[in-house]
Short mmCIF file of C-alpha atoms in Angstrom, two decimals:
data_model
loop_
_atom_site.label_atom_id
_atom_site.label_comp_id
_atom_site.label_asym_id
_atom_site.label_seq_id
_atom_site.Cartn_x
_atom_site.Cartn_y
_atom_site.Cartn_z
CA MET A 95 1.72 0.95 -16.82
CA GLU A 96 -0.68 0.38 -19.76
CA THR A 97 -1.62 3.74 -21.43
CA LEU A 98 -0.21 7.17 -21.98
CA GLY A 99 -2.55 8.46 -19.21
CA ASP A 100 -0.65 6.23 -16.89
CA LEU A 101 2.69 7.82 -18.04
CA VAL A 102 1.30 11.23 -17.31
CA ALA A 103 -0.01 10.10 -13.78
CA ASP A 104 3.37 8.72 -13.08
CA ALA A 105 5.04 12.02 -14.01
CA ARG A 106 2.71 13.78 -11.55
CA ASP A 107 4.46 12.02 -8.68
CA GLY A 108 7.94 12.31 -10.38
CA ASP A 109 10.99 14.11 -9.27
CA GLY A 110 13.37 16.28 -11.22
CA SER A 111 13.21 18.27 -14.42
CA LEU A 112 11.47 16.83 -17.54
CA PHE A 113 12.35 19.67 -19.82
CA ALA A 114 15.33 22.03 -19.77
CA SER A 115 15.13 24.80 -22.58
CA SER A 116 17.50 27.51 -23.69
CA GLU A 117 14.20 29.62 -23.94
CA ARG A 118 13.28 29.12 -20.13
CA THR A 119 15.15 30.56 -17.14
CA ALA A 120 14.04 27.54 -15.14
CA PRO A 121 13.53 23.94 -15.88
CA TYR A 122 10.07 22.43 -16.28
CA SER A 123 9.42 19.76 -13.58
CA TYR A 124 7.65 16.46 -14.20
CA ALA A 125 4.94 17.44 -11.83
CA ASP A 126 4.13 20.71 -13.37
CA PHE A 127 4.14 19.17 -16.75
CA ALA A 128 1.70 16.53 -15.88
CA ILE A 129 -0.66 19.11 -14.08
CA ASN A 130 -0.60 21.12 -17.36
CA VAL A 131 -1.30 18.08 -19.44
CA TRP A 132 -4.43 17.45 -17.41
CA LYS A 133 -5.49 21.08 -17.57
CA THR A 134 -5.10 21.13 -21.31
CA GLY A 135 -6.96 17.82 -21.56
CA ASN A 136 -9.81 19.23 -19.62
CA LEU A 137 -9.80 22.34 -21.86
CA LEU A 138 -9.90 20.05 -25.02
CA ARG A 139 -12.94 18.31 -23.61
CA HIS A 140 -14.87 21.61 -23.57
CA TYR A 141 -14.17 21.70 -27.31
CA GLY A 142 -15.65 18.25 -27.74
CA VAL A 143 -12.52 15.98 -27.71
CA ARG A 144 -13.41 12.70 -26.40
CA GLU A 145 -12.45 9.02 -26.90
CA GLY A 146 -11.83 8.32 -30.50
CA ALA A 147 -11.85 11.91 -31.62
CA ARG A 148 -9.17 13.24 -34.00
CA VAL A 149 -6.88 15.91 -32.99
CA ALA A 150 -4.31 17.55 -35.23
CA VAL A 151 -1.21 18.97 -33.62
CA VAL A 152 1.26 21.08 -35.63
CA VAL A 153 4.69 20.97 -34.08
CA GLY A 154 6.73 24.06 -34.10
CA PRO A 155 8.14 26.86 -31.92
CA LYS A 156 6.01 29.40 -30.33
CA ALA A 157 7.25 32.16 -32.72
CA PRO A 158 8.29 30.50 -35.91
CA THR A 159 10.67 32.11 -38.29
CA ALA A 160 10.84 31.67 -42.11
CA ASP A 161 13.37 28.93 -41.65
CA ASP A 162 11.20 26.86 -39.38
CA GLU A 163 9.34 23.85 -40.67
CA PRO A 164 6.32 22.04 -39.17
CA GLY A 165 7.22 18.93 -37.40
CA TRP A 166 10.32 20.07 -35.57
CA LEU A 167 10.34 21.07 -31.83
CA GLY A 168 11.63 24.45 -30.97
CA GLY A 169 12.59 25.64 -27.43
CA THR A 170 9.07 25.03 -25.97
CA PRO A 171 7.34 21.70 -25.00
CA ASP A 172 3.84 23.02 -25.95
CA PRO A 173 3.40 20.63 -28.87
CA VAL A 174 4.26 17.66 -26.57
CA LEU A 175 1.95 18.90 -23.98
CA ALA A 176 -0.73 19.09 -26.60
CA VAL A 177 -0.09 15.53 -27.84
CA LEU A 178 -0.36 14.11 -24.36
CA ALA A 179 -3.38 16.13 -23.46
CA ALA A 180 -5.19 14.70 -26.47
CA ALA A 181 -4.05 11.30 -25.60
CA VAL A 182 -5.31 11.40 -22.06
CA ASP A 183 -8.67 12.39 -23.57
CA GLY A 184 -8.63 9.16 -25.56
CA ALA A 185 -8.10 11.13 -28.93
CA VAL A 186 -6.11 10.08 -31.92
CA VAL A 187 -3.39 12.49 -32.68
CA ASP A 188 -2.22 13.44 -36.26
CA LEU A 189 1.20 15.15 -36.03
CA ALA A 190 1.37 15.59 -39.85
CA PRO A 191 -1.98 16.96 -40.77
CA PRO A 192 -2.68 18.07 -44.39
CA THR A 193 -3.45 21.82 -45.08
CA SER A 194 -7.21 20.87 -45.15
CA VAL A 195 -7.95 19.60 -41.60
CA ASP A 196 -10.96 17.65 -40.62
CA ALA A 197 -10.61 16.91 -36.83
CA LYS A 198 -12.35 17.86 -33.67
CA ALA A 199 -9.48 20.35 -32.82
CA MET A 200 -6.29 21.64 -34.37
CA ILE A 201 -3.47 22.85 -32.25
CA ALA A 202 -0.72 24.90 -33.84
CA PRO A 203 1.69 27.92 -33.51
CA ASP A 204 -0.42 31.00 -33.90
CA ASP A 205 1.61 32.15 -36.86
CA TRP A 206 0.79 29.01 -38.60
CA VAL A 207 -2.97 28.66 -37.96
CA ALA A 208 -3.90 30.52 -41.09
CA ARG A 209 -2.07 28.08 -43.37
CA TYR A 210 -4.78 25.39 -42.55
CA GLU A 211 -8.33 25.28 -43.90
CA LEU A 212 -10.43 23.84 -41.19
CA ALA A 213 -13.56 21.68 -41.69
CA PRO A 214 -16.82 22.94 -40.14
CA GLY A 215 -16.73 21.92 -36.47
CA THR A 216 -12.93 21.86 -36.21
CA LYS A 217 -11.74 24.25 -33.40
CA ALA A 218 -8.47 26.00 -33.74
CA LEU A 219 -6.31 26.43 -30.62
CA ALA A 220 -3.04 28.33 -30.87
CA TYR A 221 0.09 28.42 -28.62
CA GLY A 222 2.31 31.42 -28.80
CA GLY A 223 0.47 34.49 -30.03
CA PRO A 224 -1.66 35.55 -28.50
CA PRO A 225 -4.05 35.06 -31.51
CA GLU A 226 -5.75 38.16 -33.17
CA ASP A 227 -8.46 35.95 -34.60
CA PRO A 228 -11.36 35.78 -32.04
CA THR A 229 -12.37 32.38 -33.35
CA VAL A 230 -8.92 30.99 -32.37
CA ALA A 231 -8.50 29.88 -28.66
CA HIS A 232 -5.32 30.89 -26.95
CA LEU A 233 -4.12 27.56 -25.58
CA GLU A 234 -1.95 28.84 -22.71
CA ARG A 235 -4.41 31.25 -21.56
CA GLU A 236 -7.40 29.03 -21.60
CA ALA A 237 -5.75 26.05 -20.02
CA TRP A 238 -4.29 28.10 -17.19
CA SER A 239 -7.64 28.20 -15.27
CA GLU A 240 -8.67 24.63 -16.05
CA ASN A 241 -9.14 21.69 -13.52
CA PRO A 242 -5.65 20.31 -12.59
CA LEU A 243 -6.91 16.77 -12.31
CA ALA A 244 -6.87 13.97 -14.78
CA PRO A 245 -9.73 14.05 -17.46
CA PRO A 246 -12.33 11.33 -16.87
CA ALA A 247 -11.54 9.52 -19.99
CA GLU A 248 -11.48 5.57 -19.91
CA LEU A 249 -8.36 4.34 -21.73
CA ASP A 250 -7.25 0.90 -22.85
CA PRO A 251 -3.91 -0.28 -24.05
CA ASP A 252 -5.39 -1.35 -27.33
CA ASP A 253 -6.91 2.22 -27.98
CA PRO A 254 -5.60 4.05 -30.96
CA VAL A 255 -3.72 7.20 -30.10
CA LEU A 256 -1.30 8.11 -32.87
CA ALA A 257 -2.13 8.23 -36.76
CA ALA A 258 1.02 8.28 -38.77
CA ASP A 259 2.39 5.79 -41.33
CA ARG A 260 -0.20 3.59 -39.63
CA THR A 261 -2.33 3.77 -36.40
CA TYR A 262 -0.47 3.15 -33.15
CA THR A 263 -1.99 2.18 -29.87
CA HIS A 264 -1.23 3.34 -26.41
CA GLY A 265 0.24 -0.04 -25.71
CA GLU A 266 2.40 -0.06 -28.79
CA LEU A 267 3.83 3.38 -27.93
CA LEU A 268 4.72 2.35 -24.40
CA ALA A 269 6.19 -0.91 -25.40
CA GLY A 270 8.45 1.07 -27.91
CA ALA A 271 9.47 3.36 -25.02
CA ASP A 272 10.28 0.53 -22.73
CA ARG A 273 12.49 -1.02 -25.52
CA VAL A 274 14.40 2.26 -25.91
CA VAL A 275 14.97 2.51 -22.17
CA ASP A 276 16.23 -1.04 -22.00
CA GLU A 277 18.40 -1.07 -25.19
CA TYR A 278 19.94 2.39 -24.65
CA ASP A 279 20.31 2.06 -20.94
CA LEU A 280 18.32 5.24 -20.26
CA THR A 281 18.29 6.52 -16.66
CA ALA A 282 17.29 9.55 -14.85
CA ALA A 283 20.84 10.88 -15.17
CA ASP A 284 20.45 11.15 -18.94
CA GLU A 285 19.89 14.33 -20.81
CA VAL A 286 18.16 13.81 -24.18
CA THR A 287 18.21 16.05 -27.26
CA ILE A 288 15.83 15.73 -30.19
CA ALA A 289 17.23 16.29 -33.60
CA ALA A 290 14.53 14.64 -35.76
CA PRO A 291 10.99 15.58 -36.64
CA LEU A 292 8.31 14.72 -34.18
CA THR A 293 6.16 13.54 -37.12
CA GLU A 294 8.23 10.33 -37.02
CA PRO A 295 6.59 7.98 -34.52
CA GLY A 296 10.00 6.81 -33.41
CA THR A 297 11.04 10.35 -32.58
CA LEU A 298 7.98 10.72 -30.20
CA VAL A 299 8.79 7.48 -28.62
CA ALA A 300 12.53 7.68 -28.19
CA GLY A 301 12.65 11.49 -27.73
CA VAL A 302 9.79 11.95 -25.28
CA LEU A 303 8.02 8.91 -24.04
CA ALA A 304 11.23 6.88 -23.30
CA PRO A 305 12.87 9.78 -21.25
CA MET A 306 9.66 10.13 -19.37
CA ARG A 307 9.77 6.34 -18.51
CA ALA A 308 13.34 6.64 -17.39
CA GLY A 309 12.99 9.95 -15.47
CA ALA A 310 15.52 11.68 -17.78
CA THR A 311 15.52 15.29 -18.85
CA ILE A 312 14.72 16.44 -22.42
CA LEU A 313 16.85 19.37 -23.66
CA LEU A 314 14.92 21.86 -25.90
CA GLY A 315 16.26 24.67 -28.03
CA ALA A 316 19.36 25.42 -30.08
CA ASP A 317 22.87 24.49 -29.22
CA GLN A 318 21.93 21.89 -26.53
CA SER A 319 24.12 18.75 -26.03
CA GLY A 320 23.15 15.90 -23.95
CA THR A 321 24.15 12.18 -23.18
CA VAL A 322 21.61 10.83 -25.66
CA ALA A 323 20.57 12.24 -29.12
CA VAL A 324 17.45 11.14 -30.98
CA GLY A 325 18.43 11.67 -34.71
CA ASP A 326 21.64 13.52 -35.47
CA GLY A 327 24.14 13.85 -32.54
CA ALA A 328 27.17 11.52 -33.31
CA ALA A 329 29.42 14.59 -33.36
CA THR A 330 28.58 15.42 -29.66
CA GLY A 331 29.66 12.07 -28.43
CA ALA A 332 26.18 11.22 -27.25
CA ARG A 333 24.48 7.84 -27.48
CA VAL A 334 22.46 8.20 -30.80
CA ILE A 335 19.09 6.69 -31.35
CA ASP A 336 17.77 6.41 -34.88
CA PRO A 337 14.08 7.16 -34.76
CA GLU A 338 13.32 4.74 -37.66
CA SER A 339 14.81 1.94 -35.73
CA VAL A 340 12.30 2.13 -32.90
CA PHE A 341 9.59 0.21 -34.71
CA ASP A 342 11.56 -1.45 -37.51
CA GLY A 343 13.52 -3.81 -35.30
CA SER A 344 17.05 -2.59 -36.43
CA HIS A 345 19.49 -0.94 -34.06
#
């Protein structure tokens, strides 16, 4: 396994539930998630997303409240799906975009799209909603009818995929995920909660990519408790992973 495209392809053949959410009546299987990543990747290609393009993803719930802040996952995996869809297209993802966005596409909760000033040529796609602005694409609706096969991008382990405190490659993110799996003994029996912002690269790696490598289940939504917690979670008795330790070498 060399790229995030390989990780998604592996999930397509995986068993079990990748996500369990307090906002869904049924779990979200590995296979269904992989197919939806591919569909969304093919949708993004219609809007010009290709290898090396920049895609801004604003992480949040489908229907944010006044208390919600960008960067924190709610009860929906839509932002994670968007990240991996951009990745399988070969794009570079920015999870903490400024209010002025210059990218090929920006994906955000519908209620937050208007917060951002988009450069000419930046396409806005919203999850949640549906959007009232006709210039904003509705992510779920448009992706539904897309091709359920992997986009035709050519990916390399050294390709950049995440822009954060520095630029991370596909290979670096996967290597980080493998370290987390090994050092915290992650298995398919684990249930992982995310109590840290996804804008931290270590949260994406430990909270999403490592569980996918192990075949574990990610718990979304409020009042969830699992066997592993990324961020805060010591009070639950879970094994706690500090996101900042994923790339700084301290554990």
